[in-house]
mmCIF file of C-alpha atoms in Angstrom:
data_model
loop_
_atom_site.group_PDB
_atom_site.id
_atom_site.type_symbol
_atom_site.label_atom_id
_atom_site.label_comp_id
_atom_site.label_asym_id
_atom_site.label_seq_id
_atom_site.Cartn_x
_atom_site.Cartn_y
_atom_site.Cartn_z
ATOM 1 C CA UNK A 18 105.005 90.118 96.920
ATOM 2 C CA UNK A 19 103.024 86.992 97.578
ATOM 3 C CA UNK A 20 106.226 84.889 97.418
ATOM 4 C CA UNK A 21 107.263 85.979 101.182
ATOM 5 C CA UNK A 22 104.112 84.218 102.238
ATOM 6 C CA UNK A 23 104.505 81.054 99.868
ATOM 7 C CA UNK A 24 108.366 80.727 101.574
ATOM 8 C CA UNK A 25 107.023 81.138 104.878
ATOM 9 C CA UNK A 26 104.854 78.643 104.675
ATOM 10 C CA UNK A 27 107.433 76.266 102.752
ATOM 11 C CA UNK A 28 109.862 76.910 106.000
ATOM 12 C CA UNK A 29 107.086 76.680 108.767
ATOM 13 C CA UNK A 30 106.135 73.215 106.722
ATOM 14 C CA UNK A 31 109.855 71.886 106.489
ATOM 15 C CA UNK A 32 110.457 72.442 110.317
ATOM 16 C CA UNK A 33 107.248 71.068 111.553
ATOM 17 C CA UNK A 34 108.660 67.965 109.782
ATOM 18 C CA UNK A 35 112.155 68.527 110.776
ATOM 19 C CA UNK A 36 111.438 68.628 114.678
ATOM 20 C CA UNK A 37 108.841 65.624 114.301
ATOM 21 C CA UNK A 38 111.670 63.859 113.015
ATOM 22 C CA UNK A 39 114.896 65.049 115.575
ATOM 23 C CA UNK A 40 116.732 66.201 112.087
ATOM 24 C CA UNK A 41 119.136 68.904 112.618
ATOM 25 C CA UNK A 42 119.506 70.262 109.476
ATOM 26 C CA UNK A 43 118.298 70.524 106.297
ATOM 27 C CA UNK A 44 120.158 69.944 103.093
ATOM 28 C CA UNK A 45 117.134 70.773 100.083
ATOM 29 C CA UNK A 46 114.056 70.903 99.034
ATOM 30 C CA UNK A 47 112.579 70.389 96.377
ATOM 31 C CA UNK A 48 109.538 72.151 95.282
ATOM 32 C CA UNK A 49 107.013 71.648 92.156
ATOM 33 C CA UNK A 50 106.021 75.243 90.994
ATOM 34 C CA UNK A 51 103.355 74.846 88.102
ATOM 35 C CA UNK A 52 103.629 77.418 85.203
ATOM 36 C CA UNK A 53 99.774 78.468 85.981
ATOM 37 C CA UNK A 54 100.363 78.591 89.806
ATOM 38 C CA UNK A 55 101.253 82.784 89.785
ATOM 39 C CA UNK A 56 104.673 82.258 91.676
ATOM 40 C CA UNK A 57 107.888 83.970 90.394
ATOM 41 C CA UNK A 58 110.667 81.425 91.278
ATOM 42 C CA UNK A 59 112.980 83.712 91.281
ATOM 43 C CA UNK A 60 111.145 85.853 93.803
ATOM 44 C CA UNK A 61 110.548 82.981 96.003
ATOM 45 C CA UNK A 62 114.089 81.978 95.938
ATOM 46 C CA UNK A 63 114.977 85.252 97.431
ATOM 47 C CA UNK A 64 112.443 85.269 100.041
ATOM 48 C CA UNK A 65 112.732 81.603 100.789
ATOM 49 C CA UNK A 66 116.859 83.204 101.996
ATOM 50 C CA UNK A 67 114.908 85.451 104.440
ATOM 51 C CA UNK A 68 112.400 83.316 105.741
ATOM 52 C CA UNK A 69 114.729 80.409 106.739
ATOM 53 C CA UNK A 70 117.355 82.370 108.906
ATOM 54 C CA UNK A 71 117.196 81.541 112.243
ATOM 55 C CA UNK A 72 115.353 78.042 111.632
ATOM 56 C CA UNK A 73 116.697 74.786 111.003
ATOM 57 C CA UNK A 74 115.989 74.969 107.063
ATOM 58 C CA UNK A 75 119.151 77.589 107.486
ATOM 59 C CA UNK A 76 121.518 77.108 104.732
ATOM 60 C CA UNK A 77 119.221 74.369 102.772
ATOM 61 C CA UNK A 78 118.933 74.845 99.062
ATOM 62 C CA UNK A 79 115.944 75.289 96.826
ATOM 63 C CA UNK A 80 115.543 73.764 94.023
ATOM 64 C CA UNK A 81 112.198 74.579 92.458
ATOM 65 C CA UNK A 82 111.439 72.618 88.900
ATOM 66 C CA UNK A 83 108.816 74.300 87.005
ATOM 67 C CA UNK A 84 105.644 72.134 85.829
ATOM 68 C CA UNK A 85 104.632 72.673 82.837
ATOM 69 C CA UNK A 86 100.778 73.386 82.099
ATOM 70 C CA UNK A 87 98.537 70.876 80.044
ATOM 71 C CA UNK A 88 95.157 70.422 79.093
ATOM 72 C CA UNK A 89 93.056 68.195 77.564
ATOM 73 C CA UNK A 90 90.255 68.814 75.603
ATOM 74 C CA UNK A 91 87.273 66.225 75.864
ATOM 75 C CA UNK A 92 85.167 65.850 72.773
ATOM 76 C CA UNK A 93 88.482 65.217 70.668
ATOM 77 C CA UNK A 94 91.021 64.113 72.949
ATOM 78 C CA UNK A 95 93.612 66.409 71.769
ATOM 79 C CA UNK A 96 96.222 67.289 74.878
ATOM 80 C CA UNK A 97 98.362 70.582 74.454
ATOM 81 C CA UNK A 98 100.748 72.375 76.550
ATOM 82 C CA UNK A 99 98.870 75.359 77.380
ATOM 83 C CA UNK A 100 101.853 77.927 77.537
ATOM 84 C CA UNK A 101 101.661 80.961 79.154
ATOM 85 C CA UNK A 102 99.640 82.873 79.539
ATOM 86 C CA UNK A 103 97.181 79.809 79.007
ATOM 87 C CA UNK A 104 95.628 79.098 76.042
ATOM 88 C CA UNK A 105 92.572 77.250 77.365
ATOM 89 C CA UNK A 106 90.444 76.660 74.192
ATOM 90 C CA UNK A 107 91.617 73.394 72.167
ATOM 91 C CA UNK A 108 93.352 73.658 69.571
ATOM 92 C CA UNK A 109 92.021 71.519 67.272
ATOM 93 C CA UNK A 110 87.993 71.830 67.882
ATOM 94 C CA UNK A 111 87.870 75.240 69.745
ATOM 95 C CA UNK A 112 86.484 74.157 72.193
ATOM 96 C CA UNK A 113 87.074 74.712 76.425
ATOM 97 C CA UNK A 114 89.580 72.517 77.818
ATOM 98 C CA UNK A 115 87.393 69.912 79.225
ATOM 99 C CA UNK A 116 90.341 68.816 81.982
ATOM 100 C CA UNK A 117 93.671 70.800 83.198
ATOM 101 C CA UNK A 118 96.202 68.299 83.231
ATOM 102 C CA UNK A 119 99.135 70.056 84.836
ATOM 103 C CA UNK A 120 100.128 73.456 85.842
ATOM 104 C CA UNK A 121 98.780 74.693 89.334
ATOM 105 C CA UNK A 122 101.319 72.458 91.041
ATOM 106 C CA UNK A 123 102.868 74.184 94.456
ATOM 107 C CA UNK A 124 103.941 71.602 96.455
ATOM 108 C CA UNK A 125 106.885 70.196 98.348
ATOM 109 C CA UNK A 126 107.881 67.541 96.620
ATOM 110 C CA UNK A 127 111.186 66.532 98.530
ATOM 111 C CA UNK A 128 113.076 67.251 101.261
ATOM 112 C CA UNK A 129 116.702 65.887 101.923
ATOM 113 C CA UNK A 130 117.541 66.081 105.718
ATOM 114 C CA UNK A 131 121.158 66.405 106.582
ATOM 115 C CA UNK A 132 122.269 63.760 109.345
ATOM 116 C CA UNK A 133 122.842 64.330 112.695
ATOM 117 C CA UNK A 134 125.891 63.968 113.927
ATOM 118 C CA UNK A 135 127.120 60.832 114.878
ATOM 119 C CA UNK A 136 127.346 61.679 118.615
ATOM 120 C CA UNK A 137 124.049 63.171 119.024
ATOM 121 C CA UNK A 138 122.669 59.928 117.158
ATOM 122 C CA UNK A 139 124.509 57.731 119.617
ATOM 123 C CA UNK A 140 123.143 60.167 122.799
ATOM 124 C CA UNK A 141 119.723 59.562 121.285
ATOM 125 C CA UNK A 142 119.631 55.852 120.870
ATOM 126 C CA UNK A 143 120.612 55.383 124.550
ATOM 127 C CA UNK A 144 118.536 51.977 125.442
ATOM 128 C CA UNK A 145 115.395 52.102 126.934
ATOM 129 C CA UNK A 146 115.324 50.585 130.109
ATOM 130 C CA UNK A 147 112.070 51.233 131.555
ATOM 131 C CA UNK A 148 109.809 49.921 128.154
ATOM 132 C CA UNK A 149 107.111 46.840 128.858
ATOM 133 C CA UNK B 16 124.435 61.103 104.238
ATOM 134 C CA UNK B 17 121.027 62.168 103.518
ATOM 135 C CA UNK B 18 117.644 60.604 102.877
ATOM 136 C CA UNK B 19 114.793 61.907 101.121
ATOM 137 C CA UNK B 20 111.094 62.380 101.901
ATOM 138 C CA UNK B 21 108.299 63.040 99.848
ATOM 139 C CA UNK B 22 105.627 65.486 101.784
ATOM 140 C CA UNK B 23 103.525 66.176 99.026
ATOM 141 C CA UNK B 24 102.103 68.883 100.721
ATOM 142 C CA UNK B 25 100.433 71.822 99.042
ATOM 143 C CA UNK B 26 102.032 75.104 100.421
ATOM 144 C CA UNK B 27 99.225 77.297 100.799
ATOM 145 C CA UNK B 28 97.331 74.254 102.334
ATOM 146 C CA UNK B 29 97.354 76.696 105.866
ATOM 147 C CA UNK B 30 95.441 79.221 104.128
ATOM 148 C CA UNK B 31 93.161 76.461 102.413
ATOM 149 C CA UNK B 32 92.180 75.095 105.578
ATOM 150 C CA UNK B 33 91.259 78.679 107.067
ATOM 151 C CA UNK B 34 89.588 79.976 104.027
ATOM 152 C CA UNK B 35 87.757 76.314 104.100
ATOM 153 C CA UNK B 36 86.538 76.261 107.635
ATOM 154 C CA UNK B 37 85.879 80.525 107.410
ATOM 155 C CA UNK B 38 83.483 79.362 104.441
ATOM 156 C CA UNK B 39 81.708 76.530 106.619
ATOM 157 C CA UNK B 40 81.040 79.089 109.486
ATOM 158 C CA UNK B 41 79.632 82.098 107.313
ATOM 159 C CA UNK B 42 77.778 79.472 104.900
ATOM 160 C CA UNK B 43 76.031 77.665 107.935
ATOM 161 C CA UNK B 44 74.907 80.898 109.369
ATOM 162 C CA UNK B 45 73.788 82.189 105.975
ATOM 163 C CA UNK B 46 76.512 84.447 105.359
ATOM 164 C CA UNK B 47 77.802 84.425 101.414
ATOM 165 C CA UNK B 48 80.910 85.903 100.959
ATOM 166 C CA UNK B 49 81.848 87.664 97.629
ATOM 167 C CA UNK B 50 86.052 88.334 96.972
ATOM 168 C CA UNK B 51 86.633 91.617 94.263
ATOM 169 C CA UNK B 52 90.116 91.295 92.780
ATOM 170 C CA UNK B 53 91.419 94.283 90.554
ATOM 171 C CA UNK B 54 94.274 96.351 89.832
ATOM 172 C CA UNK B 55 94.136 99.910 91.651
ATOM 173 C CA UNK B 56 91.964 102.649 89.908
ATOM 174 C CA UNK B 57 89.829 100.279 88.331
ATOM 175 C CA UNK B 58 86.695 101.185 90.191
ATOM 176 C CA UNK B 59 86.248 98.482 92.520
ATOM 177 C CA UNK B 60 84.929 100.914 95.165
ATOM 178 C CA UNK B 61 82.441 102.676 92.864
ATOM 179 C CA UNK B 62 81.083 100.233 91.774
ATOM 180 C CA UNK B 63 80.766 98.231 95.388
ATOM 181 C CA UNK B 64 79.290 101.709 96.458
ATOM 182 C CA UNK B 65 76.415 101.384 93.772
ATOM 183 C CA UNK B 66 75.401 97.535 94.510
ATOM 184 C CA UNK B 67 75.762 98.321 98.294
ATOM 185 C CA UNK B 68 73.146 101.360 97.339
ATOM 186 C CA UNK B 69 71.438 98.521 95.458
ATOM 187 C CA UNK B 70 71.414 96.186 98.507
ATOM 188 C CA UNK B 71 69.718 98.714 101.099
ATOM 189 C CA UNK B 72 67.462 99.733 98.756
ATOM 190 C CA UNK B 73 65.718 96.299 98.192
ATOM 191 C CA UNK B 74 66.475 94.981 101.899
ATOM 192 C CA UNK B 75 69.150 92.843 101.430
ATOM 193 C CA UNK B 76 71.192 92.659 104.427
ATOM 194 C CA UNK B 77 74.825 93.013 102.872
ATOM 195 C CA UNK B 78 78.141 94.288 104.225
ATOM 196 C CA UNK B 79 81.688 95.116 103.206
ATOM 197 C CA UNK B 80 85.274 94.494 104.008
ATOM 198 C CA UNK B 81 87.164 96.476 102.356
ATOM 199 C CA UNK B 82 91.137 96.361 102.651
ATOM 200 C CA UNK B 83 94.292 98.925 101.959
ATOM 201 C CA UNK B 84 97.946 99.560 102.658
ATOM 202 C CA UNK B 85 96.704 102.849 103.716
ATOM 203 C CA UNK B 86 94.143 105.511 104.591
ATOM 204 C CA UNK B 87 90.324 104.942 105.481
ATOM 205 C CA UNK B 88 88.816 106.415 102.459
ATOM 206 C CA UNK B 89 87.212 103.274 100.752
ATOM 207 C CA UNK B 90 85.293 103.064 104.241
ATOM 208 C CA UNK B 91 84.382 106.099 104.383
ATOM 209 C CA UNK B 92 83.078 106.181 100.955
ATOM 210 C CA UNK B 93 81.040 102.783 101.233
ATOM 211 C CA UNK B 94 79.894 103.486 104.479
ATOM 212 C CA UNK B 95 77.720 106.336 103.078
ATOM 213 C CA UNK B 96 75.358 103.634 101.561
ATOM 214 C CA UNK B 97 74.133 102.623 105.727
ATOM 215 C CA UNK B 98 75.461 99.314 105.671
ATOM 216 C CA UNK B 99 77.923 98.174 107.850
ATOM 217 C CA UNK B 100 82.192 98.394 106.824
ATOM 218 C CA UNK B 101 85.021 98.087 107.728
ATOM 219 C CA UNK B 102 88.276 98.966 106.722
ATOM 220 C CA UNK B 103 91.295 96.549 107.391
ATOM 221 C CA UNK B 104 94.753 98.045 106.371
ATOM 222 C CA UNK B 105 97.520 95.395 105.969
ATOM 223 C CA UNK B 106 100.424 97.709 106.749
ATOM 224 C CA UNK B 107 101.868 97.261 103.500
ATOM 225 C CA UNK B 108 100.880 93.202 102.480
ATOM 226 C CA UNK B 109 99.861 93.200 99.012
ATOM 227 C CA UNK B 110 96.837 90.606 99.385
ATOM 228 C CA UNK B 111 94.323 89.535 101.912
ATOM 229 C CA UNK B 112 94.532 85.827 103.483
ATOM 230 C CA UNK B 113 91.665 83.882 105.109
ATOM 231 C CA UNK B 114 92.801 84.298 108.459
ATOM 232 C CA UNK B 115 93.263 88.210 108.128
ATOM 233 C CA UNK B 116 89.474 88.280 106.906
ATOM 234 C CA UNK B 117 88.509 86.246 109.666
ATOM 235 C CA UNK B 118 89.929 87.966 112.453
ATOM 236 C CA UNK B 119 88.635 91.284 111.521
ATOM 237 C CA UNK B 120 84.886 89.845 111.165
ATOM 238 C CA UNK B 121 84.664 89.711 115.112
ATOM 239 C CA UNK B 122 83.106 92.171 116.869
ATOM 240 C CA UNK B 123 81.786 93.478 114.288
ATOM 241 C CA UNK B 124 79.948 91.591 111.523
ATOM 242 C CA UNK B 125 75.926 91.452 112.582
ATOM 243 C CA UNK B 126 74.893 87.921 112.403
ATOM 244 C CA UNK B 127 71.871 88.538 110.064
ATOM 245 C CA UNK B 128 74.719 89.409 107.078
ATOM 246 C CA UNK B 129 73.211 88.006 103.857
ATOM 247 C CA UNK B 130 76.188 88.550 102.114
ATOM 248 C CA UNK B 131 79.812 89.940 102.575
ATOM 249 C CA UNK B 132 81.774 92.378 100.398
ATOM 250 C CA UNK B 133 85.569 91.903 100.658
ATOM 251 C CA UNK B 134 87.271 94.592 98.465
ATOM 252 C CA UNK B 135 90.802 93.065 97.934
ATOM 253 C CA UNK B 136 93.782 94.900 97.890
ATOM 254 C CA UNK B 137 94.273 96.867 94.824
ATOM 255 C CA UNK B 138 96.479 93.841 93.041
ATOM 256 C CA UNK B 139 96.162 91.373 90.193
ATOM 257 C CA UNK B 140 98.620 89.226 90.910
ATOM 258 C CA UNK B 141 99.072 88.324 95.028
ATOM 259 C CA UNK B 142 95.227 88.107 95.629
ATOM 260 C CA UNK B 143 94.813 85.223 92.839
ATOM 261 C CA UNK B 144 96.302 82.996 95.153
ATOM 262 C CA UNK B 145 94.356 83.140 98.596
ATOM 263 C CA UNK B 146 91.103 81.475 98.659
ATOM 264 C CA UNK B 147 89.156 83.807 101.274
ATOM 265 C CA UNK B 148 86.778 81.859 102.212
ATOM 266 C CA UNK B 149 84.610 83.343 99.235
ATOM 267 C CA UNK B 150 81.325 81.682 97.337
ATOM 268 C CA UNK B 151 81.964 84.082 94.340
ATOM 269 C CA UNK B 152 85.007 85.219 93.017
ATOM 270 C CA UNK B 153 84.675 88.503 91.221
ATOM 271 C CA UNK B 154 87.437 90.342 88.879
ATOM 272 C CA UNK B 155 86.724 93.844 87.479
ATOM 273 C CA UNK B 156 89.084 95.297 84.531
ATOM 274 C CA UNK B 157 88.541 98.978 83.482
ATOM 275 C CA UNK B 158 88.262 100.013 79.892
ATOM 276 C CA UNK B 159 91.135 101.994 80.236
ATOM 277 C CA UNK B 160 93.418 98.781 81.167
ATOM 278 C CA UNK B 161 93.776 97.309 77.868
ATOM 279 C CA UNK B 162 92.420 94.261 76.144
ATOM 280 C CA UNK B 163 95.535 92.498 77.132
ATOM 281 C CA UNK B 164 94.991 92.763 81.151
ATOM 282 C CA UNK B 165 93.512 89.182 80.840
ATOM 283 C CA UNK B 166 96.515 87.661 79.301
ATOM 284 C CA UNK B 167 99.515 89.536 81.529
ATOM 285 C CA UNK B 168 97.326 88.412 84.794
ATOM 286 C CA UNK B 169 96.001 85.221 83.698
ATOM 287 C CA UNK B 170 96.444 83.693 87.139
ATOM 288 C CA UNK B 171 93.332 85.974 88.535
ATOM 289 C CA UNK B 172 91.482 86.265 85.205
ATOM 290 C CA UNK B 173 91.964 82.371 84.959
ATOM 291 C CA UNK B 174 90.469 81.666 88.833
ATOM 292 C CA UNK B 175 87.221 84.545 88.551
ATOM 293 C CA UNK B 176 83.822 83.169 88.400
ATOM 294 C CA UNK B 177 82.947 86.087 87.051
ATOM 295 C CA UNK B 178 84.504 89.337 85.364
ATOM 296 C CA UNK B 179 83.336 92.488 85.633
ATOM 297 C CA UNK B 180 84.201 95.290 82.675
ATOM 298 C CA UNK B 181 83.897 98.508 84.534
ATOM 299 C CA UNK B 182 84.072 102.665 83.060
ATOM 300 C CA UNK B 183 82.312 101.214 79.643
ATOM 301 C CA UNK B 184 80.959 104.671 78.858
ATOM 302 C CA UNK B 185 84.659 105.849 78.443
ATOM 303 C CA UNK B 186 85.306 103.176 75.965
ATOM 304 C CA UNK B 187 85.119 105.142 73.177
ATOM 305 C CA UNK B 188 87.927 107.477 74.041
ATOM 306 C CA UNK B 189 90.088 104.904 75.643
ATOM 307 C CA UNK B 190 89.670 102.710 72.423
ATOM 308 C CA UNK B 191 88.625 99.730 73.766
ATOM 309 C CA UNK B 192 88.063 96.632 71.377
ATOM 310 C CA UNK B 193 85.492 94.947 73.861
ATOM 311 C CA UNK B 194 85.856 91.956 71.187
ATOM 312 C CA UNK B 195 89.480 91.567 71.718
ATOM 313 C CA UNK B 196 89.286 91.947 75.797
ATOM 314 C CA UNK B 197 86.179 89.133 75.489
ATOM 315 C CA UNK B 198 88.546 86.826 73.501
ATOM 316 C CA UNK B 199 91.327 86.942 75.770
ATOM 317 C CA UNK B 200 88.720 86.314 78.544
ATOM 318 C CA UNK B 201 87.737 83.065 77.301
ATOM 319 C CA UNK B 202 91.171 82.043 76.412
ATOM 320 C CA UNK B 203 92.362 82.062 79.736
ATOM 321 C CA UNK B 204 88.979 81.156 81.336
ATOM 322 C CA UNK B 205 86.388 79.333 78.667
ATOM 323 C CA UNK B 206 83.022 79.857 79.898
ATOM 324 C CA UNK B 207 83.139 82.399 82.398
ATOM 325 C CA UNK B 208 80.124 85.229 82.376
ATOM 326 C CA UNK B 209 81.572 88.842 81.290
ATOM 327 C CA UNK B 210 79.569 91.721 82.574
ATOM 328 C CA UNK B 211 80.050 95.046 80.883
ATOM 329 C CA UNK B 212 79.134 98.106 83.395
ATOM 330 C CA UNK B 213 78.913 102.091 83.821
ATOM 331 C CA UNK B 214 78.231 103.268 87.101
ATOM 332 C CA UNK B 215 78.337 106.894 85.450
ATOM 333 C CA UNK B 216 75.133 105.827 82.622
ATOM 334 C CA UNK B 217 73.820 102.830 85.239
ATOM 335 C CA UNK B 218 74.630 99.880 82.785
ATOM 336 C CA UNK B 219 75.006 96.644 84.219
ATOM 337 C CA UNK B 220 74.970 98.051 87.792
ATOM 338 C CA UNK B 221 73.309 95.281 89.968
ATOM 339 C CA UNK B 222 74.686 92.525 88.073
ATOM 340 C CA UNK B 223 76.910 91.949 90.668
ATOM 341 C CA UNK B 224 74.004 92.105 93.483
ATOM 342 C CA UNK B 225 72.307 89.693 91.383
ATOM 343 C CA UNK B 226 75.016 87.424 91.116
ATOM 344 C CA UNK B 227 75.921 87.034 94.886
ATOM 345 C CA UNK B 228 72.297 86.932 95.686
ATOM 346 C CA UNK B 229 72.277 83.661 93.080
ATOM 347 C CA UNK B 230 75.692 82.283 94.599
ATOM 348 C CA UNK B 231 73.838 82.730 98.459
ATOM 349 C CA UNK B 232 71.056 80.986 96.857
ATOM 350 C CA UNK B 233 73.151 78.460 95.921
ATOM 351 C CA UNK B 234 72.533 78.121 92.278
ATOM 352 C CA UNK B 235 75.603 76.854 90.231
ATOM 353 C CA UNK B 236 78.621 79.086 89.641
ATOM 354 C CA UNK B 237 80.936 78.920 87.119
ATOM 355 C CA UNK B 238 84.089 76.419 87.717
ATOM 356 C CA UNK B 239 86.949 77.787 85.936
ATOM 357 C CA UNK B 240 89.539 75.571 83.972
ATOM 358 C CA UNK B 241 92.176 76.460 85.836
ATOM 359 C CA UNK B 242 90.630 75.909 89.289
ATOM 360 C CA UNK B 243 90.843 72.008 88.321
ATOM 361 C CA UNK B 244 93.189 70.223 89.898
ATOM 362 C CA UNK B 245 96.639 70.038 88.592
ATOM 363 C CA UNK B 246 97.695 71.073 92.188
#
């Protein structure tokens, strides 16, 4: 199940950003899963639950919004939602999609970071004394 | 209180990079490397055995990784043709990812390697995903698999450069409408080459020699649809 790996790697991505940042928590994420990109979103969200204990995406939510795929097809301009599996030929002239519009998205497309807590912000913006 | 941040980040960019920079290395020292996706039992090894057979036999130097859950057989059977293999077993992972095909090419690859085997793990559907580094992507289908296979696993049918119909002098009896399979090829991947093979009667053996010797040559390989961006 190649969905443990695509979690992992959501999680090890989310708390890079989360420590470069001093967040404590995370509250979501979203994530863009495209209908051609091969990734079960249920499958994911169940892995996603095991990859994040123990880390500081713990207890975030995922929200995953599935993109659907397009195409276009060049010598008559038609665009079509591909479906699944993809119908790549155009529908009008027969011919191969010249361009894939949409579909292979798998990407993070937002993350909401809980806030600290007010006395750990408070602790952190001590002045700086020593700067210039 | 919350605020939100847009990372636009590709997920498997980790792998990307690896699979990008394993590519640069083999590529600069001549190295091509050639990733076989199928399902299990559809004669991936037999027919790797044959082109490896192929390989010594007209001097090219080639070499294979070939990769498990379990046992050493698929070595031990391709090793028989004198080239150089080796088995990695991934304890149960279902695909292979750059950095796993990396780490085992230490120690053991011989510089001179024209052009590198990996036999994926038996799988249509995790494998699609990696990028491994490879110049050529291959997919094989047995007759036996239906004419479907292309449309339930359009994800690795969709990425191959090039597909690979294997056990085509059992078609008969497994009732394979080659016309229907070829449609749903092009469906889900206009333009990409089909090769039909027998390693039992010797049809279209070699094609895939030929192929990965034209891909280490650098002559142009098929870019399929769904490779283009959209990611």
């Amino acid at each position: 199940m190649h969905e443990m790996s695509v979690a992992v790697a959501v999680v090890d991505q989310v708390e890079a950003a989360a420590r470069s940042r001093g967040a404590v928590g995370v509250e979501s994420i979203r994530l863009d899963v495209g209908e051609l990109a091969g990734v079960v979103a249920d499958a994911l969200a169940f892995c996603f639950e095991l990859a994040c204990a123990g880390t500081v995406v713990e207890g975030a939510e995922l929200i995953t919004r599935t993109v659907p795929g397009t195409a276009r097809c060049e010598p008559c301009a038609e665009t079509w939602a591909v479906g699944m599996p993809p119908k790549l030929l155009c529908p009008g002239c027969g011919a191969a999609a010249g361009e894939l519009l949409s579909g292979r998205e798998l990407q993070i497309r937002e993350v909401r970071w809980a806030d600290p807590d007010p006395a750990a912000v408070a602790r952190h913006r001590q002045p700086i004394t020593e700067e210039s | 209180m919350c605020r939100a941040v847009d990372l636009q980040r590709a997920v498997l960019a980790k792998n990307e990079a690896a699979a990008q920079i394993l590519r640069t290395e083999l590529t600069a020292r001549g190295t091509t490397v050639v990733n076989l996706l199928s399902s299990p039992g559809s004669g991936k090894t037999a027919l790797l055995e044959r082109e490896l057979r192929l390989a010594v036999e007209r001097g090219v130097s080639a070499a294979a990784l070939t990769a498990d859950l379990a046992t050493e057989n698929d070595a031990q059977r391709l090793a028989r043709s004198g080239v150089p293999v080796k088995q990695v077993l991934t304890d149960g992972l279902c695909h292979l990812e750059a950095d796993m095909v990396a780490r085992h090419l230490h120690d053991w690859l011989p510089e001179s390697t024209r052009l590198l085997f990996v036999e994926n793990v038996g799988n249509l559907v995790c494998p699609a995903g990696y990028d491994l580094g490879e110049s050529l992507r291959v997919v094989l289908a047995s007759v036996t698999e239906g004419e479907d296979k292309p449309l339930k696993y359009p994800t690795a049918f969709g990425l191959a450069q090039l597909v690979i119909v294997t056990k085509t002098d059992m078609a008969e009896a497994a009732e394979f409408d080659e016309a229907a399979f070829l449609h749903n090829v092009q469906q889900v991947n206009p333009g990409v080459e089909v090769v039909l093979t027998s390693v039992r009667d010797g049809r279209g053996t070699g094609a895939l020699l030929d192929r990965a010797l034209a891909a280490a040559e650098g002559n142009r390989v098929h870019t399929p649809v769904m490779a283009q961006a959209g990611a």
